[in-house]
CSV table of C-alpha atoms in Angstrom, one decimal:
chain,number,residue,atom,x,y,z
A,394,MET,CA,168.2,68.4,188.0
A,395,SER,CA,165.5,69.4,189.5
A,396,GLU,CA,163.3,72.8,188.6
A,397,GLN,CA,165.0,73.9,192.3
A,398,ALA,CA,168.8,73.4,191.3
A,399,LEU,CA,168.4,75.3,187.7
A,400,SER,CA,166.1,78.4,189.0
A,401,THR,CA,167.9,81.1,189.9
A,402,ALA,CA,166.7,84.5,191.7
A,403,PHE,CA,169.1,87.7,191.9
A,404,VAL,CA,168.9,91.7,193.1
A,405,GLY,CA,170.9,94.6,191.1
A,406,CYS,CA,169.5,94.1,187.7
A,407,THR,CA,169.2,97.9,186.7
A,408,GLY,CA,172.8,97.7,186.5
A,409,LEU,CA,176.2,97.7,184.4
A,410,VAL,CA,176.6,93.7,185.4
A,411,GLY,CA,172.3,93.7,186.5
A,412,LEU,CA,171.9,94.6,182.7
A,413,GLU,CA,173.9,91.8,181.2
A,414,TYR,CA,173.6,88.7,184.3
A,415,LEU,CA,169.4,89.4,182.5
A,416,ILE,CA,170.0,88.2,179.3
A,417,TYR,CA,173.1,85.3,180.0
A,418,ALA,CA,171.6,84.1,183.0
A,419,SER,CA,168.1,83.7,180.5
A,420,PHE,CA,169.7,81.0,178.4
A,421,PRO,CA,170.2,77.2,179.4
A,422,PRO,CA,171.8,76.0,181.7
A,423,ILE,CA,169.9,78.7,183.7
A,424,SER,CA,166.0,77.4,183.7
A,425,PRO,CA,163.4,78.8,184.5
A,426,PHE,CA,164.8,82.1,184.7
A,427,ARG,CA,162.7,84.3,188.4
A,428,PRO,CA,164.2,87.9,188.9
A,429,CYS,CA,164.5,88.2,192.4
A,430,THR,CA,161.8,89.6,195.5
A,431,ARG,CA,163.1,90.8,199.2
A,432,THR,CA,160.8,87.9,200.8
A,433,LEU,CA,163.2,84.9,199.5
A,434,SER,CA,160.2,82.5,200.9
A,435,THR,CA,157.4,83.8,198.5
A,436,LEU,CA,159.5,81.2,195.8
A,437,SER,CA,158.0,78.0,195.4
A,438,PRO,CA,160.8,76.1,194.8
A,439,SER,CA,163.8,77.4,196.0
A,440,PRO,CA,166.0,78.8,193.5
A,441,GLY,CA,169.4,77.5,193.8
A,442,ILE,CA,171.9,80.1,192.9
A,443,PHE,CA,171.0,83.4,194.4
A,444,LEU,CA,173.1,86.2,192.1
A,445,SER,CA,173.8,90.0,194.5
A,446,ALA,CA,175.3,92.7,191.6
A,447,LEU,CA,173.0,95.2,194.4
A,448,GLY,CA,175.1,98.3,194.5
A,449,THR,CA,174.8,102.1,193.8
A,450,THR,CA,177.2,105.1,194.6
A,451,ARG,CA,177.5,108.0,197.2
A,452,ARG,CA,176.8,110.2,194.6
A,453,ILE,CA,173.7,108.7,194.3
A,454,ALA,CA,172.6,107.5,197.5
A,455,GLY,CA,173.4,110.6,198.3
A,456,SER,CA,175.8,110.2,201.4
A,457,PHE,CA,178.4,107.5,202.8
A,458,GLU,CA,175.6,106.6,205.1
A,459,ALA,CA,172.4,105.9,202.7
A,460,GLN,CA,174.8,104.6,200.8
A,461,ARG,CA,175.8,101.6,202.8
A,462,ALA,CA,172.1,100.8,203.5
A,463,ILE,CA,172.0,99.7,200.4
A,464,ASP,CA,175.5,98.4,199.7
A,465,TYR,CA,175.9,96.5,202.8
A,466,ASP,CA,172.3,96.8,204.8
A,467,LEU,CA,170.0,95.9,202.4
A,468,ASN,CA,172.4,93.1,201.1
A,469,LEU,CA,173.4,91.4,204.0
A,470,SER,CA,169.4,91.6,204.6
A,471,LEU,CA,168.4,89.2,201.2
A,472,ALA,CA,171.7,87.3,201.9
A,473,LYS,CA,169.8,86.0,205.2
A,474,ALA,CA,166.8,86.2,204.0
A,475,ALA,CA,168.2,83.0,200.7
A,476,LYS,CA,170.5,81.2,203.4
A,477,GLU,CA,167.1,80.9,205.6
A,478,SER,CA,164.9,80.2,202.3
A,479,GLY,CA,167.1,77.3,201.2
A,480,VAL,CA,169.7,78.7,198.9
A,481,ASN,CA,172.8,76.4,198.2
A,482,VAL,CA,175.5,79.0,196.5
A,483,TYR,CA,175.3,82.4,196.9
A,484,VAL,CA,177.0,84.8,193.8
A,485,LEU,CA,178.2,88.5,195.7
A,486,ILE,CA,179.4,90.7,193.0
A,487,SER,CA,182.1,92.4,195.5
A,488,SER,CA,184.5,94.1,193.4
A,489,ALA,CA,189.0,93.8,193.6
A,490,MET,CA,191.4,95.2,196.1
A,491,VAL,CA,188.6,96.0,199.5
A,492,SER,CA,189.2,95.4,203.5
A,493,SER,CA,186.7,96.1,206.4
A,494,SER,CA,190.1,97.2,207.5
A,495,SER,CA,190.2,100.1,205.3
A,496,SER,CA,190.0,103.9,205.7
A,497,ILE,CA,188.1,104.2,202.5
A,498,PRO,CA,184.5,104.1,203.4
A,499,TYR,CA,183.9,102.1,199.9
A,500,SER,CA,186.4,99.8,200.0
A,501,LYS,CA,185.0,98.8,204.1
A,502,ILE,CA,181.4,98.8,202.6
A,503,LYS,CA,182.7,96.1,200.2
A,504,GLY,CA,184.8,94.1,202.6
A,505,ASP,CA,182.1,94.3,205.6
A,506,LEU,CA,180.1,92.4,203.6
A,507,GLU,CA,182.7,89.8,202.0
A,508,ASN,CA,182.6,89.0,205.3
A,509,GLU,CA,179.8,88.8,206.7
A,510,VAL,CA,178.4,86.5,203.9
A,511,LYS,CA,180.8,84.2,204.0
A,512,LYS,CA,180.2,83.6,208.1
A,513,LEU,CA,176.4,82.9,206.7
A,514,ASP,CA,178.3,79.8,205.6
A,515,PHE,CA,176.2,78.8,202.3
A,516,PRO,CA,177.0,75.5,200.9
A,517,PHE,CA,178.5,77.4,198.5
A,518,THR,CA,179.9,81.0,198.2
A,519,VAL,CA,181.3,82.9,195.5
A,520,ILE,CA,182.7,86.2,195.2
A,521,LEU,CA,184.1,88.0,192.1
A,522,LYS,CA,186.6,90.6,192.4
A,523,PRO,CA,186.4,92.3,189.5
A,524,GLY,CA,188.3,95.6,188.2
A,525,LEU,CA,187.7,98.6,186.3
A,526,PHE,CA,183.5,97.3,184.7
A,527,LEU,CA,184.2,98.4,181.0
A,528,GLY,CA,181.0,99.9,179.7
A,529,THR,CA,178.8,102.4,179.7
A,530,ARG,CA,178.0,104.1,182.3
A,531,GLU,CA,175.6,107.2,183.3
A,532,ASP,CA,177.2,107.4,187.1
A,533,SER,CA,181.2,108.0,185.9
A,534,ARG,CA,182.9,110.4,187.7
A,535,PRO,CA,185.4,111.6,184.8
A,536,PRO,CA,188.7,109.8,186.5
A,537,GLU,CA,186.8,107.4,186.0
A,538,ALA,CA,185.6,107.1,182.6
A,539,ILE,CA,189.0,108.7,181.2
A,540,ALA,CA,190.5,104.8,183.0
A,541,ARG,CA,187.6,102.7,181.2
A,542,GLY,CA,188.1,104.6,177.4
A,543,ILE,CA,192.0,103.7,178.2
A,544,ALA,CA,190.8,100.4,179.2
A,545,SER,CA,188.2,99.6,176.3
A,546,VAL,CA,190.8,100.9,173.4
A,547,LEU,CA,194.1,98.6,174.5
A,548,GLY,CA,191.1,95.8,175.1
A,549,LYS,CA,190.2,96.1,171.9
A,550,LEU,CA,194.0,96.4,170.4
A,551,SER,CA,194.7,93.5,171.9
A,552,ASN,CA,192.0,91.5,172.2
A,553,GLY,CA,191.5,91.9,175.8
A,554,TRP,CA,195.1,90.7,176.7
A,555,LEU,CA,196.5,93.4,178.1
A,556,THR,CA,193.1,94.6,180.1
A,557,ASP,CA,192.0,91.4,181.7
A,558,TYR,CA,194.4,91.5,184.7
A,559,PHE,CA,193.0,95.3,185.7
A,560,ALA,CA,189.9,95.5,183.9
A,561,GLN,CA,186.6,93.1,182.7
A,562,ASP,CA,183.8,94.1,179.9
A,563,ALA,CA,180.7,93.6,182.5
A,564,GLY,CA,179.3,90.6,180.2
A,565,VAL,CA,182.3,88.9,180.6
A,566,VAL,CA,181.6,89.6,184.8
A,567,ALA,CA,177.9,88.6,184.3
A,568,LYS,CA,179.1,85.6,182.4
A,569,ALA,CA,181.3,84.6,185.1
A,570,ALA,CA,179.2,84.9,187.5
A,571,VAL,CA,176.2,81.9,185.9
A,572,ASN,CA,179.5,80.0,184.7
A,573,ALA,CA,180.9,79.7,188.4
A,574,GLY,CA,176.9,79.3,190.0
A,575,MET,CA,176.6,76.5,187.3
A,576,GLN,CA,179.6,74.9,188.5
A,577,CYS,CA,179.4,74.7,192.1
A,578,LEU,CA,175.8,73.3,191.7
A,579,GLU,CA,176.4,71.0,189.6
A,580,GLY,CA,179.8,69.0,191.4
A,581,LYS,CA,182.3,70.5,189.1
A,582,ARG,CA,183.7,72.6,192.7
A,583,GLU,CA,185.1,71.3,195.8
A,584,GLU,CA,185.9,74.2,198.0
A,585,ARG,CA,182.4,75.7,199.4
A,586,LEU,CA,184.0,78.5,199.2
A,587,TRP,CA,185.7,80.2,195.5
A,588,ILE,CA,186.4,83.4,195.3
A,589,VAL,CA,186.8,84.8,191.9
A,590,SER,CA,190.0,87.5,191.2
A,591,GLN,CA,190.0,89.7,188.6
A,592,SER,CA,192.9,87.2,186.0
A,593,GLY,CA,191.4,84.8,187.5
A,594,ILE,CA,187.3,86.4,186.8
A,595,VAL,CA,188.6,85.9,182.5
A,596,LYS,CA,188.6,82.0,182.3
A,597,PRO,CA,184.8,81.0,183.5
A,598,GLY,CA,183.5,84.4,182.1
A,599,LYS,CA,185.5,84.3,178.9
A,600,THR,CA,187.5,81.0,177.9
A,601,GLU,CA,185.3,78.3,179.4
A,602,TRP,CA,181.4,79.9,178.2
A,603,LYS,CA,179.9,77.9,176.4
A,604,ALA,CA,176.1,78.6,177.1
A,605,GLY,CA,173.9,82.0,175.4
A,606,PRO,CA,174.3,84.2,172.9
């Protein structure tokens, strides 16, 4: 496989999933690893995979408008740049149960982005829709932190069986993103649009994972 096909670029490396992706994407089969810049056209050769784990919260951004400027506007501009640069596989870390018709701002932002990304018509588009993220987050709200703690305990007691369908470890989501992207590049997927649901993340991120630590 060519250097272009085996390279990847991504945004969102400081988040919970992004930090895990840094670990797993730097191991074969994805090599070399390229952190992304906004000007994708400067990368030569262009990456085979572009992954976005970019996102923020209203609390950190300061308002829903500022959050949308990052979660939607910036994400979409980067996706368009990736398409123009010749990226073959676009992988988006979205969220479960989001919709462009939702009255909830967060859900609408994510739903709007999913719809627009689909319209870009990449050779392959992968949208992962995880549920509750397991792991330590500095920006967690109290109810979310409590739910994450309960899910973490249930997961440990059941070896993941009780949580796989509604909560995913950030490392599992990152592995699923790497695995899904590589499956598309290697011609193992026929459909050009692959929506990976909460429970669907388990297969590429856990049971099929063979690379990395």
